[in-house]
């Protein structure tokens, strides 16, 4: 992967009107009640977290996509088209898991026509190697925690606020990568150097 300019990890997750239940602080003896509509409406999120393979000073780049329902091959190709625009003119090695839509015949045919993109597959049953999993964890433990929205747009807005929070803290995307134990051709990303 040394010859690629950007190493981009991609993963999908879902949100719904059913709240992500997390512990919270509350006065003793007054158990908080979480009221929500019993509604299974869902939206899917795709996150692409990119790291430059030879120049970590260029920073990490985060892209986010949200859509009602779930992703299929056509929906993921739409996400990849947006990534192509975002990394205009630069080469990308995309790292993702073995989801069937990632490796479908239609996806492989589309990728074969792209001179800017190569695909790398994460090992099976190894979500801990994808830094985007930590992005989802951060969102679900903060912005989406105990959120009982009335509409799917409420949940989508909270997810986008979380993405803005992560984008405005340049150390977070690097910490997600560091937590996986993986490195991108440099022993210490710029904000994690030992001399700081």
Short mmCIF file of C-alpha atoms in Angstrom, two decimals:
data_model
loop_
_atom_site.label_atom_id
_atom_site.label_comp_id
_atom_site.label_asym_id
_atom_site.label_seq_id
_atom_site.Cartn_x
_atom_site.Cartn_y
_atom_site.Cartn_z
CA UNK A 1 0.00 0.00 0.00
CA UNK A 2 3.04 2.25 0.04
CA UNK A 3 2.37 3.55 -3.47
CA UNK A 4 -1.12 4.83 -2.62
CA UNK A 5 -1.60 8.41 -1.53
CA UNK A 6 -4.58 7.81 0.80
CA UNK A 7 -5.51 4.81 2.90
CA UNK A 8 -9.26 5.09 3.51
CA UNK A 9 -11.19 2.86 5.92
CA UNK A 10 -14.92 2.61 5.23
CA UNK A 11 -17.69 1.11 7.33
CA UNK A 12 -21.46 1.30 7.63
CA UNK A 13 -23.70 1.44 10.67
CA UNK A 14 -27.33 2.10 11.39
CA UNK A 15 -29.45 4.36 13.57
CA UNK A 16 -33.13 4.22 14.39
CA UNK A 17 -35.77 5.90 16.49
CA UNK A 18 -35.13 3.33 19.20
CA UNK A 19 -32.66 5.07 21.52
CA UNK A 20 -29.14 3.83 22.26
CA UNK A 21 -29.45 3.15 25.99
CA UNK A 22 -26.44 4.23 28.08
CA UNK A 23 -25.85 4.83 31.77
CA UNK A 24 -26.24 8.36 32.96
CA UNK A 25 -25.97 10.35 36.17
CA UNK A 26 -29.20 11.25 37.93
CA UNK A 27 -30.19 12.19 41.48
CA UNK A 28 -30.36 9.16 43.80
CA UNK A 29 -33.82 7.65 44.09
CA UNK A 30 -35.11 9.28 40.87
CA UNK A 31 -34.57 6.78 38.07
CA UNK A 32 -34.69 8.56 34.73
CA UNK A 33 -37.39 7.46 32.30
CA UNK A 34 -36.73 7.39 28.60
CA UNK A 35 -39.93 7.79 26.62
CA UNK A 36 -39.88 7.06 22.94
CA UNK A 37 -42.10 5.96 20.13
CA UNK A 38 -41.82 2.26 19.45
CA UNK A 39 -40.81 2.79 15.85
CA UNK A 40 -38.35 0.75 13.81
CA UNK A 41 -37.62 3.38 11.16
CA UNK A 42 -33.93 3.17 10.31
CA UNK A 43 -31.27 5.12 8.52
CA UNK A 44 -27.86 3.92 7.49
CA UNK A 45 -24.59 5.77 7.90
CA UNK A 46 -21.35 5.29 6.00
CA UNK A 47 -18.12 6.70 7.34
CA UNK A 48 -14.86 6.96 5.41
CA UNK A 49 -11.77 7.82 7.44
CA UNK A 50 -8.68 8.56 5.35
CA UNK A 51 -5.01 8.88 6.28
CA UNK A 52 -2.27 10.02 3.90
CA UNK A 53 0.22 7.20 3.46
CA UNK A 54 3.37 9.30 3.12
CA UNK A 55 2.52 12.68 4.62
CA UNK A 56 0.64 12.50 7.95
CA UNK A 57 0.89 16.29 8.26
CA UNK A 58 -1.91 16.48 5.68
CA UNK A 59 -4.17 15.26 8.48
CA UNK A 60 -6.90 12.68 8.60
CA UNK A 61 -10.01 13.19 6.47
CA UNK A 62 -13.50 12.14 7.45
CA UNK A 63 -16.44 11.75 5.08
CA UNK A 64 -19.96 10.88 6.22
CA UNK A 65 -23.01 9.72 4.29
CA UNK A 66 -26.52 9.15 5.66
CA UNK A 67 -29.50 7.60 3.89
CA UNK A 68 -32.90 6.15 4.83
CA UNK A 69 -33.06 2.36 4.81
CA UNK A 70 -29.98 0.26 4.30
CA UNK A 71 -27.06 0.17 1.88
CA UNK A 72 -26.90 -2.11 -1.10
CA UNK A 73 -24.29 -2.20 -3.86
CA UNK A 74 -25.86 0.74 -5.72
CA UNK A 75 -25.97 2.84 -2.53
CA UNK A 76 -22.33 2.05 -1.76
CA UNK A 77 -21.28 2.95 -5.30
CA UNK A 78 -22.97 6.32 -4.71
CA UNK A 79 -20.85 6.72 -1.55
CA UNK A 80 -17.69 5.81 -3.50
CA UNK A 81 -18.59 8.37 -6.19
CA UNK A 82 -18.65 11.03 -3.46
CA UNK A 83 -15.30 9.80 -2.13
CA UNK A 84 -13.90 10.08 -5.66
CA UNK A 85 -14.95 13.73 -5.80
CA UNK A 86 -13.58 14.37 -2.31
CA UNK A 87 -10.14 12.90 -3.17
CA UNK A 88 -10.19 14.38 -6.68
CA UNK A 89 -7.06 13.44 -8.59
CA UNK A 90 -5.54 11.37 -5.77
CA UNK A 91 -5.14 7.62 -5.49
CA UNK A 92 -7.05 5.77 -2.78
CA UNK A 93 -6.65 2.32 -1.27
CA UNK A 94 -10.02 1.57 0.31
CA UNK A 95 -10.05 -0.85 3.25
CA UNK A 96 -13.34 -2.45 4.24
CA UNK A 97 -14.82 -5.68 5.53
CA UNK A 98 -16.29 -8.68 3.73
CA UNK A 99 -19.90 -7.47 3.50
CA UNK A 100 -21.44 -9.08 0.41
CA UNK A 101 -22.31 -5.68 -1.13
CA UNK A 102 -18.61 -4.72 -0.87
CA UNK A 103 -17.53 -7.64 -3.03
CA UNK A 104 -20.55 -8.18 -5.28
CA UNK A 105 -20.13 -8.71 -9.00
CA UNK A 106 -21.55 -5.23 -9.72
CA UNK A 107 -19.16 -3.61 -7.22
CA UNK A 108 -16.13 -5.43 -8.64
CA UNK A 109 -17.15 -4.39 -12.17
CA UNK A 110 -17.50 -0.75 -11.11
CA UNK A 111 -14.15 -0.77 -9.27
CA UNK A 112 -12.42 -2.32 -12.31
CA UNK A 113 -13.29 0.86 -14.25
CA UNK A 114 -11.78 3.17 -11.60
CA UNK A 115 -8.10 4.03 -12.03
CA UNK A 116 -7.99 5.97 -8.75
CA UNK A 117 -9.22 3.16 -6.48
CA UNK A 118 -7.98 -0.19 -5.21
CA UNK A 119 -9.76 -2.34 -2.64
CA UNK A 120 -8.26 -4.09 0.38
CA UNK A 121 -10.22 -6.50 2.53
CA UNK A 122 -10.05 -6.58 6.31
CA UNK A 123 -9.67 -10.04 7.85
CA UNK A 124 -12.93 -11.77 8.75
CA UNK A 125 -14.27 -11.12 12.26
CA UNK A 126 -11.82 -8.27 12.90
CA UNK A 127 -13.89 -5.10 13.36
CA UNK A 128 -11.28 -3.92 15.88
CA UNK A 129 -8.96 -3.23 12.91
CA UNK A 130 -11.29 -0.63 11.40
CA UNK A 131 -10.96 2.86 12.96
CA UNK A 132 -14.44 3.77 11.69
CA UNK A 133 -15.87 1.35 14.28
CA UNK A 134 -14.48 3.68 16.95
CA UNK A 135 -16.12 6.63 15.22
CA UNK A 136 -19.49 4.85 15.50
CA UNK A 137 -18.80 4.07 19.14
CA UNK A 138 -18.01 7.72 19.84
CA UNK A 139 -21.24 8.88 18.19
CA UNK A 140 -23.42 6.30 19.90
CA UNK A 141 -21.98 6.98 23.35
CA UNK A 142 -22.29 10.75 23.08
CA UNK A 143 -24.65 12.39 20.58
CA UNK A 144 -26.94 9.37 20.12
CA UNK A 145 -26.88 8.13 23.73
CA UNK A 146 -30.40 8.06 25.23
CA UNK A 147 -31.73 10.14 22.34
CA UNK A 148 -35.45 9.56 21.91
CA UNK A 149 -36.19 11.47 18.73
CA UNK A 150 -39.69 11.94 17.38
CA UNK A 151 -38.51 11.76 13.77
CA UNK A 152 -35.63 10.10 12.00
CA UNK A 153 -34.40 13.60 11.12
CA UNK A 154 -33.75 14.23 14.85
CA UNK A 155 -31.45 11.22 14.99
CA UNK A 156 -29.79 12.18 11.69
CA UNK A 157 -29.15 15.71 12.98
CA UNK A 158 -27.57 14.36 16.17
CA UNK A 159 -25.32 12.03 14.13
CA UNK A 160 -24.22 14.93 11.92
CA UNK A 161 -23.45 17.05 15.03
CA UNK A 162 -21.23 14.21 16.23
CA UNK A 163 -19.43 14.07 12.90
CA UNK A 164 -18.80 17.84 13.16
CA UNK A 165 -17.43 17.36 16.69
CA UNK A 166 -15.03 14.68 15.48
CA UNK A 167 -14.02 16.71 12.41
CA UNK A 168 -13.17 19.71 14.59
CA UNK A 169 -10.83 17.69 16.81
CA UNK A 170 -7.88 16.61 14.63
CA UNK A 171 -6.61 14.24 17.33
CA UNK A 172 -9.72 12.05 17.41
CA UNK A 173 -9.36 10.43 13.95
CA UNK A 174 -5.69 9.68 14.72
CA UNK A 175 -6.65 8.20 18.09
CA UNK A 176 -9.14 5.91 16.33
CA UNK A 177 -6.31 4.65 14.13
CA UNK A 178 -3.88 4.32 17.06
CA UNK A 179 -6.46 2.28 19.00
CA UNK A 180 -6.55 -0.32 16.19
CA UNK A 181 -2.79 -0.90 16.53
CA UNK A 182 -2.33 -0.18 12.82
CA UNK A 183 0.09 2.40 11.42
CA UNK A 184 0.23 4.19 8.09
CA UNK A 185 3.93 4.18 7.19
CA UNK A 186 4.85 6.51 10.03
CA UNK A 187 5.56 5.34 13.56
CA UNK A 188 3.87 8.34 15.20
CA UNK A 189 1.10 10.45 13.64
CA UNK A 190 1.71 14.20 14.04
CA UNK A 191 -0.39 14.69 17.16
CA UNK A 192 0.80 11.49 18.86
CA UNK A 193 4.59 11.96 18.60
CA UNK A 194 6.53 11.04 21.70
CA UNK A 195 8.47 14.34 21.64
CA UNK A 196 5.34 16.40 22.33
#
